[in-house]
Amino acid sequence: MRRRVTPTWELVASAAIVALAASTAWFALEGQVERRKQAICLSSLQRIGAAMRMYEDDFDGKLVPYALSSQNGGKRFTSLVYPYLSDASVFHCPADHLNVSNIGAGGVYGTTYGVNWYISGLAGSYGSTAYPGKPRTAVLDPGHTVCLSDSAVIATSTMYLPPTKWSENAKLAPNADIYYFYLPWDPSGWTGSGLALVRPFPRHAGRLNVAFYDGHAETISADRIPTKPTDQGQPGCIWDNVAG
C-alpha cells in the first residue's frame, strides 16, 4: 500500500493555523488578566473612597489631606484611612510595579494612588492650627471631581508626550510612595526630585481608575487628563473644584 506524503505547503499551513490559535488564546488570556487587574484596582479605589468618607465623618467633615504636616507626625493619607480598612493591599494596584513587601513596614503604607494635590492639601491637626484641613463642603461638585487616581512617577524622556505615551520611571517605580499627583501643565510638577514628576497614569491599556469626592470610582480614558492650563475650568473637567 502506497504511503501518502503530506505536501510541504499543507504542513506549513497547519503550523500557521496552530500558531495563530495559540497566539489568539494567549492574547485572550492576557486580556482577561489585565481586565481582572483593572477590576481589582477599581474595587480598591471604591473601598478607599468609602474609608475617606468615614474619616471625614469622624473629623468634623474635614477632607482627608494627602498628608499631615510634620508637626503632626507627617502621616500620609494612607496611614490616616488605614484604620477604616485594615487591609493594606488596597493601596497597591495589581498592574503597578510597587514592591509590596514594603507596604505597612514601620506603619508606612506605600501606594501608587495619588490624592488631588490642588484640593486635598496638606493639613495639621484639626483645630486652630495653620493647616486645619479643608471642609468637605469646599468641594463644589463631589460627584464629578477626582479625589484619588492611578498615578506614577513619569520618566522625564516621555513627560512632554501625550498621556498614552508616558512611561514610568523604572528606577523609582518599585519604591515610589505616591500619595499625591500633579497635572501635566503645572510647572511645579517638573522640578525637584523624581517624585515631583508624579501624575495621573493610564496604566490600564490607556485608561486609568479614579475615585471621586462622593466616594464612587470609575475607569476613564487618558484623554481626560488635562495637559494644558486652558483645559482647567472647562466644562467636563473632572480635576477642578468647579460646579457643574
Short mmCIF file of the C-alpha atoms (twelve columns), coordinates in Angstrom:
data_MODEL
# 
_entry.id   MODEL 
# 
loop_
_atom_site.group_PDB 
_atom_site.id 
_atom_site.type_symbol 
_atom_site.label_atom_id 
_atom_site.label_alt_id 
_atom_site.label_comp_id 
_atom_site.label_asym_id 
_atom_site.label_seq_id 
_atom_site.Cartn_x 
_atom_site.Cartn_y 
_atom_site.Cartn_z 
_atom_site.pdbx_PDB_model_num 
ATOM 1   C CA . MET A 1   0.000   0.000  0.000  1 
ATOM 2   C CA . ARG A 2   1.303   3.378  -1.032 1 
ATOM 3   C CA . ARG A 3   2.045   5.807  1.747  1 
ATOM 4   C CA . ARG A 4   0.682   9.317  1.304  1 
ATOM 5   C CA . VAL A 5   3.264   12.060 1.738  1 
ATOM 6   C CA . THR A 6   1.840   15.300 3.111  1 
ATOM 7   C CA . PRO A 7   2.867   18.210 0.890  1 
ATOM 8   C CA . THR A 8   5.122   20.813 2.468  1 
ATOM 9   C CA . TRP A 9   2.559   23.595 1.949  1 
ATOM 10  C CA . GLU A 10  -0.001  21.632 3.970  1 
ATOM 11  C CA . LEU A 11  2.468   21.251 6.837  1 
ATOM 12  C CA . VAL A 12  3.254   24.961 6.718  1 
ATOM 13  C CA . ALA A 13  -0.434  25.846 6.653  1 
ATOM 14  C CA . SER A 14  -1.157  23.538 9.589  1 
ATOM 15  C CA . ALA A 15  1.699   25.030 11.594 1 
ATOM 16  C CA . ALA A 16  0.429   28.530 10.829 1 
ATOM 17  C CA . ILE A 17  -3.079  27.620 11.989 1 
ATOM 18  C CA . VAL A 18  -1.721  26.154 15.230 1 
ATOM 19  C CA . ALA A 19  0.454   29.230 15.789 1 
ATOM 20  C CA . LEU A 20  -2.480  31.563 15.116 1 
ATOM 21  C CA . ALA A 21  -4.713  29.639 17.518 1 
ATOM 22  C CA . ALA A 22  -2.028  29.710 20.217 1 
ATOM 23  C CA . SER A 23  -1.457  33.439 19.670 1 
ATOM 24  C CA . THR A 24  -5.193  34.170 19.836 1 
ATOM 25  C CA . ALA A 25  -5.519  32.149 23.035 1 
ATOM 26  C CA . TRP A 26  -2.517  33.961 24.551 1 
ATOM 27  C CA . PHE A 27  -3.884  37.416 23.782 1 
ATOM 28  C CA . ALA A 28  -7.309  36.406 25.076 1 
ATOM 29  C CA . LEU A 29  -5.742  35.167 28.322 1 
ATOM 30  C CA . GLU A 30  -3.584  38.286 28.585 1 
ATOM 31  C CA . GLY A 31  -6.683  40.432 28.108 1 
ATOM 32  C CA . GLN A 32  -8.505  38.548 30.848 1 
ATOM 33  C CA . VAL A 33  -5.584  39.037 33.236 1 
ATOM 34  C CA . GLU A 34  -5.468  42.778 32.523 1 
ATOM 35  C CA . ARG A 35  -9.250  43.133 32.938 1 
ATOM 36  C CA . ARG A 36  -9.003  41.341 36.282 1 
ATOM 37  C CA . LYS A 37  -6.215  43.674 37.448 1 
ATOM 38  C CA . GLN A 38  -8.258  46.690 36.395 1 
ATOM 39  C CA . ALA A 39  -11.325 45.376 38.220 1 
ATOM 40  C CA . ILE A 40  -9.328  44.789 41.430 1 
ATOM 41  C CA . CYS A 41  -7.853  48.290 41.162 1 
ATOM 42  C CA . LEU A 42  -11.282 49.854 40.674 1 
ATOM 43  C CA . SER A 43  -12.652 47.936 43.659 1 
ATOM 44  C CA . SER A 44  -9.713  49.105 45.795 1 
ATOM 45  C CA . LEU A 45  -10.348 52.737 44.899 1 
ATOM 46  C CA . GLN A 46  -14.010 52.284 45.756 1 
ATOM 47  C CA . ARG A 47  -13.041 50.922 49.174 1 
ATOM 48  C CA . ILE A 48  -10.515 53.697 49.819 1 
ATOM 49  C CA . GLY A 49  -13.110 56.271 48.784 1 
ATOM 50  C CA . ALA A 50  -15.585 54.834 51.297 1 
ATOM 51  C CA . ALA A 51  -12.892 54.869 54.010 1 
ATOM 52  C CA . MET A 52  -12.127 58.511 53.253 1 
ATOM 53  C CA . ARG A 53  -15.774 59.389 53.760 1 
ATOM 54  C CA . MET A 54  -15.766 57.635 57.136 1 
ATOM 55  C CA . TYR A 55  -12.624 59.537 58.113 1 
ATOM 56  C CA . GLU A 56  -14.305 62.810 57.199 1 
ATOM 57  C CA . ASP A 57  -17.322 61.912 59.342 1 
ATOM 58  C CA . ASP A 58  -15.034 61.369 62.323 1 
ATOM 59  C CA . PHE A 59  -13.128 64.636 61.806 1 
ATOM 60  C CA . ASP A 60  -15.919 67.182 61.635 1 
ATOM 61  C CA . GLY A 61  -16.393 66.888 57.884 1 
ATOM 62  C CA . LYS A 62  -12.773 67.755 57.027 1 
ATOM 63  C CA . LEU A 63  -11.349 66.285 53.815 1 
ATOM 64  C CA . VAL A 64  -8.643  63.663 54.136 1 
ATOM 65  C CA . PRO A 65  -5.414  65.557 53.314 1 
ATOM 66  C CA . TYR A 66  -2.717  63.988 51.176 1 
ATOM 67  C CA . ALA A 67  -0.556  64.252 54.312 1 
ATOM 68  C CA . LEU A 68  -0.405  65.745 57.770 1 
ATOM 69  C CA . SER A 69  2.196   68.416 58.433 1 
ATOM 70  C CA . SER A 70  5.461   67.342 60.031 1 
ATOM 71  C CA . GLN A 71  4.431   68.953 63.322 1 
ATOM 72  C CA . ASN A 72  1.733   66.289 63.471 1 
ATOM 73  C CA . GLY A 73  3.866   63.301 62.579 1 
ATOM 74  C CA . GLY A 74  3.944   63.715 58.823 1 
ATOM 75  C CA . LYS A 75  1.483   60.895 58.155 1 
ATOM 76  C CA . ARG A 76  0.415   60.168 54.582 1 
ATOM 77  C CA . PHE A 77  -3.244  59.793 53.629 1 
ATOM 78  C CA . THR A 78  -2.868  56.011 53.536 1 
ATOM 79  C CA . SER A 79  -1.962  55.913 57.225 1 
ATOM 80  C CA . LEU A 80  -4.933  58.152 58.015 1 
ATOM 81  C CA . VAL A 81  -7.524  55.942 56.312 1 
ATOM 82  C CA . TYR A 82  -5.945  52.556 57.098 1 
ATOM 83  C CA . PRO A 83  -7.899  52.156 60.394 1 
ATOM 84  C CA . TYR A 84  -11.100 52.211 58.335 1 
ATOM 85  C CA . LEU A 85  -9.794  49.478 56.034 1 
ATOM 86  C CA . SER A 86  -7.472  47.144 57.991 1 
ATOM 87  C CA . ASP A 87  -6.235  45.825 54.643 1 
ATOM 88  C CA . ALA A 88  -3.103  47.441 53.221 1 
ATOM 89  C CA . SER A 89  -3.385  45.509 49.938 1 
ATOM 90  C CA . VAL A 90  -5.936  48.032 48.659 1 
ATOM 91  C CA . PHE A 91  -3.201  50.660 48.357 1 
ATOM 92  C CA . HIS A 92  -1.486  48.582 45.669 1 
ATOM 93  C CA . CYS A 93  -2.779  48.275 42.089 1 
ATOM 94  C CA . PRO A 94  -2.042  44.787 40.696 1 
ATOM 95  C CA . ALA A 95  -0.786  46.435 37.490 1 
ATOM 96  C CA . ASP A 96  1.790   48.679 39.162 1 
ATOM 97  C CA . HIS A 97  5.454   47.917 39.914 1 
ATOM 98  C CA . LEU A 98  5.413   48.689 43.612 1 
ATOM 99  C CA . ASN A 99  7.472   46.466 45.910 1 
ATOM 100 C CA . VAL A 100 4.530   45.295 48.020 1 
ATOM 101 C CA . SER A 101 6.766   43.712 50.671 1 
ATOM 102 C CA . ASN A 102 7.427   47.240 51.956 1 
ATOM 103 C CA . ILE A 103 3.763   48.171 52.410 1 
ATOM 104 C CA . GLY A 104 2.964   48.559 56.087 1 
ATOM 105 C CA . ALA A 105 6.600   48.420 57.230 1 
ATOM 106 C CA . GLY A 106 7.052   50.849 60.089 1 
ATOM 107 C CA . GLY A 107 3.444   51.966 59.785 1 
ATOM 108 C CA . VAL A 108 4.029   53.416 56.314 1 
ATOM 109 C CA . TYR A 109 1.514   52.292 53.713 1 
ATOM 110 C CA . GLY A 110 3.108   52.984 50.341 1 
ATOM 111 C CA . THR A 111 0.803   53.445 47.394 1 
ATOM 112 C CA . THR A 112 0.554   54.212 43.679 1 
ATOM 113 C CA . TYR A 113 -2.726  56.075 44.206 1 
ATOM 114 C CA . GLY A 114 -2.396  59.851 44.397 1 
ATOM 115 C CA . VAL A 115 -4.703  62.345 46.100 1 
ATOM 116 C CA . ASN A 116 -5.683  65.528 44.260 1 
ATOM 117 C CA . TRP A 117 -2.892  67.953 45.252 1 
ATOM 118 C CA . TYR A 118 -4.934  71.007 44.280 1 
ATOM 119 C CA . ILE A 119 -7.875  70.298 46.582 1 
ATOM 120 C CA . SER A 120 -6.907  67.927 49.402 1 
ATOM 121 C CA . GLY A 121 -3.843  69.828 50.528 1 
ATOM 122 C CA . LEU A 122 -1.516  69.391 53.458 1 
ATOM 123 C CA . ALA A 123 -3.174  69.618 56.888 1 
ATOM 124 C CA . GLY A 124 -2.188  69.908 60.503 1 
ATOM 125 C CA . SER A 125 -4.286  68.821 63.459 1 
ATOM 126 C CA . TYR A 126 -7.982  69.600 63.329 1 
ATOM 127 C CA . GLY A 127 -8.240  72.644 65.499 1 
ATOM 128 C CA . SER A 128 -6.994  76.198 65.378 1 
ATOM 129 C CA . THR A 129 -3.732  75.370 63.587 1 
ATOM 130 C CA . ALA A 130 -2.130  76.783 60.469 1 
ATOM 131 C CA . TYR A 131 -3.367  73.789 58.471 1 
ATOM 132 C CA . PRO A 132 -6.821  72.840 59.726 1 
ATOM 133 C CA . GLY A 133 -7.823  70.900 56.625 1 
ATOM 134 C CA . LYS A 134 -10.497 71.901 54.120 1 
ATOM 135 C CA . PRO A 135 -14.156 71.216 54.892 1 
ATOM 136 C CA . ARG A 136 -15.994 68.659 52.782 1 
ATOM 137 C CA . THR A 137 -18.341 71.425 51.660 1 
ATOM 138 C CA . ALA A 138 -15.412 73.143 49.893 1 
ATOM 139 C CA . VAL A 139 -15.754 70.639 47.047 1 
ATOM 140 C CA . LEU A 140 -18.440 72.165 44.861 1 
ATOM 141 C CA . ASP A 141 -19.309 69.066 42.827 1 
ATOM 142 C CA . PRO A 142 -18.167 65.927 44.721 1 
ATOM 143 C CA . GLY A 143 -19.659 63.507 42.203 1 
ATOM 144 C CA . HIS A 144 -17.672 64.989 39.305 1 
ATOM 145 C CA . THR A 145 -14.372 65.940 40.947 1 
ATOM 146 C CA . VAL A 146 -11.448 63.491 41.163 1 
ATOM 147 C CA . CYS A 147 -10.178 62.838 44.655 1 
ATOM 148 C CA . LEU A 148 -7.818  59.903 44.039 1 
ATOM 149 C CA . SER A 149 -6.216  58.494 40.898 1 
ATOM 150 C CA . ASP A 150 -3.977  55.791 39.477 1 
ATOM 151 C CA . SER A 151 -0.626  57.591 39.490 1 
ATOM 152 C CA . ALA A 152 3.024   57.027 38.610 1 
ATOM 153 C CA . VAL A 153 6.424   58.685 38.544 1 
ATOM 154 C CA . ILE A 154 6.766   59.655 34.895 1 
ATOM 155 C CA . ALA A 155 10.033  59.114 33.016 1 
ATOM 156 C CA . THR A 156 11.416  62.524 32.004 1 
ATOM 157 C CA . SER A 157 12.024  61.245 28.471 1 
ATOM 158 C CA . THR A 158 8.258   60.907 27.964 1 
ATOM 159 C CA . MET A 159 6.926   63.787 30.055 1 
ATOM 160 C CA . TYR A 160 6.044   66.025 27.086 1 
ATOM 161 C CA . LEU A 161 4.288   63.273 25.131 1 
ATOM 162 C CA . PRO A 162 0.528   62.589 25.211 1 
ATOM 163 C CA . PRO A 163 -0.589  60.638 28.337 1 
ATOM 164 C CA . THR A 164 -0.935  57.347 26.450 1 
ATOM 165 C CA . LYS A 165 2.775   57.615 25.536 1 
ATOM 166 C CA . TRP A 166 4.019   58.210 29.066 1 
ATOM 167 C CA . SER A 167 6.155   55.567 30.716 1 
ATOM 168 C CA . GLU A 168 7.067   55.072 34.358 1 
ATOM 169 C CA . ASN A 169 10.439  55.852 35.834 1 
ATOM 170 C CA . ALA A 170 11.588  52.239 36.139 1 
ATOM 171 C CA . LYS A 171 14.209  53.034 38.769 1 
ATOM 172 C CA . LEU A 172 11.787  54.761 41.147 1 
ATOM 173 C CA . ALA A 173 8.660   52.668 40.485 1 
ATOM 174 C CA . PRO A 174 9.362   49.783 42.935 1 
ATOM 175 C CA . ASN A 175 9.759   52.052 45.973 1 
ATOM 176 C CA . ALA A 176 7.815   55.168 44.999 1 
ATOM 177 C CA . ASP A 177 5.443   56.256 47.744 1 
ATOM 178 C CA . ILE A 178 2.979   58.185 45.611 1 
ATOM 179 C CA . TYR A 179 0.405   59.936 47.750 1 
ATOM 180 C CA . TYR A 180 -0.474  62.975 45.610 1 
ATOM 181 C CA . PHE A 181 -0.358  63.906 41.932 1 
ATOM 182 C CA . TYR A 182 0.366   66.961 39.798 1 
ATOM 183 C CA . LEU A 183 -1.251  67.685 36.441 1 
ATOM 184 C CA . PRO A 184 0.964   67.912 33.320 1 
ATOM 185 C CA . TRP A 185 0.554   71.653 32.753 1 
ATOM 186 C CA . ASP A 186 1.778   72.542 36.256 1 
ATOM 187 C CA . PRO A 187 5.448   73.713 36.218 1 
ATOM 188 C CA . SER A 188 5.801   72.795 39.890 1 
ATOM 189 C CA . GLY A 189 5.365   69.196 38.815 1 
ATOM 190 C CA . TRP A 190 8.518   69.403 36.692 1 
ATOM 191 C CA . THR A 191 11.032  70.437 39.337 1 
ATOM 192 C CA . GLY A 192 12.805  68.938 42.298 1 
ATOM 193 C CA . SER A 193 13.384  65.232 42.779 1 
ATOM 194 C CA . GLY A 194 11.996  62.457 40.592 1 
ATOM 195 C CA . LEU A 195 8.896   62.172 42.743 1 
ATOM 196 C CA . ALA A 196 7.902   65.694 41.657 1 
ATOM 197 C CA . LEU A 197 7.034   64.176 38.272 1 
ATOM 198 C CA . VAL A 198 4.141   62.162 39.648 1 
ATOM 199 C CA . ARG A 199 0.996   62.366 37.509 1 
ATOM 200 C CA . PRO A 200 -2.271  60.534 36.971 1 
ATOM 201 C CA . PHE A 201 -1.195  57.477 34.979 1 
ATOM 202 C CA . PRO A 202 -3.206  55.350 32.473 1 
ATOM 203 C CA . ARG A 203 -1.708  52.007 33.443 1 
ATOM 204 C CA . HIS A 204 -4.743  50.016 32.275 1 
ATOM 205 C CA . ALA A 205 -4.353  49.836 28.496 1 
ATOM 206 C CA . GLY A 206 -4.674  53.578 28.000 1 
ATOM 207 C CA . ARG A 207 -7.213  54.041 30.774 1 
ATOM 208 C CA . LEU A 208 -6.990  54.855 34.458 1 
ATOM 209 C CA . ASN A 209 -9.089  54.344 37.544 1 
ATOM 210 C CA . VAL A 210 -10.144 57.316 39.642 1 
ATOM 211 C CA . ALA A 211 -12.232 57.884 42.771 1 
ATOM 212 C CA . PHE A 212 -14.417 60.940 43.255 1 
ATOM 213 C CA . TYR A 213 -15.107 63.023 46.351 1 
ATOM 214 C CA . ASP A 214 -18.531 61.458 46.796 1 
ATOM 215 C CA . GLY A 215 -16.847 58.049 47.196 1 
ATOM 216 C CA . HIS A 216 -17.651 56.357 43.871 1 
ATOM 217 C CA . ALA A 217 -14.965 55.152 41.426 1 
ATOM 218 C CA . GLU A 218 -14.780 54.988 37.615 1 
ATOM 219 C CA . THR A 219 -12.473 53.906 34.802 1 
ATOM 220 C CA . ILE A 220 -11.788 56.816 32.459 1 
ATOM 221 C CA . SER A 221 -9.872  57.425 29.245 1 
ATOM 222 C CA . ALA A 222 -6.411  59.019 29.318 1 
ATOM 223 C CA . ASP A 223 -7.671  61.834 27.094 1 
ATOM 224 C CA . ARG A 224 -9.477  63.220 30.152 1 
ATOM 225 C CA . ILE A 225 -6.155  64.116 31.769 1 
ATOM 226 C CA . PRO A 226 -5.753  67.881 31.155 1 
ATOM 227 C CA . THR A 227 -2.419  68.673 29.527 1 
ATOM 228 C CA . LYS A 228 -2.704  72.478 29.108 1 
ATOM 229 C CA . PRO A 229 -3.581  75.244 31.588 1 
ATOM 230 C CA . THR A 230 -6.521  76.191 29.378 1 
ATOM 231 C CA . ASP A 231 -8.039  72.738 29.943 1 
ATOM 232 C CA . GLN A 232 -8.660  73.660 33.558 1 
ATOM 233 C CA . GLY A 233 -12.012 75.134 34.496 1 
ATOM 234 C CA . GLN A 234 -13.638 73.970 31.273 1 
ATOM 235 C CA . PRO A 235 -16.990 72.124 31.234 1 
ATOM 236 C CA . GLY A 236 -16.443 68.459 31.944 1 
ATOM 237 C CA . CYS A 237 -13.020 68.911 33.552 1 
ATOM 238 C CA . ILE A 238 -13.114 66.468 36.472 1 
ATOM 239 C CA . TRP A 239 -9.861  67.588 38.089 1 
ATOM 240 C CA . ASP A 240 -11.063 71.058 39.073 1 
ATOM 241 C CA . ASN A 241 -13.040 72.238 42.050 1 
ATOM 242 C CA . VAL A 242 -15.820 73.687 39.908 1 
ATOM 243 C CA . ALA A 243 -19.573 73.266 39.983 1 
ATOM 244 C CA . GLY A 244 -21.488 71.688 37.114 1 
# 
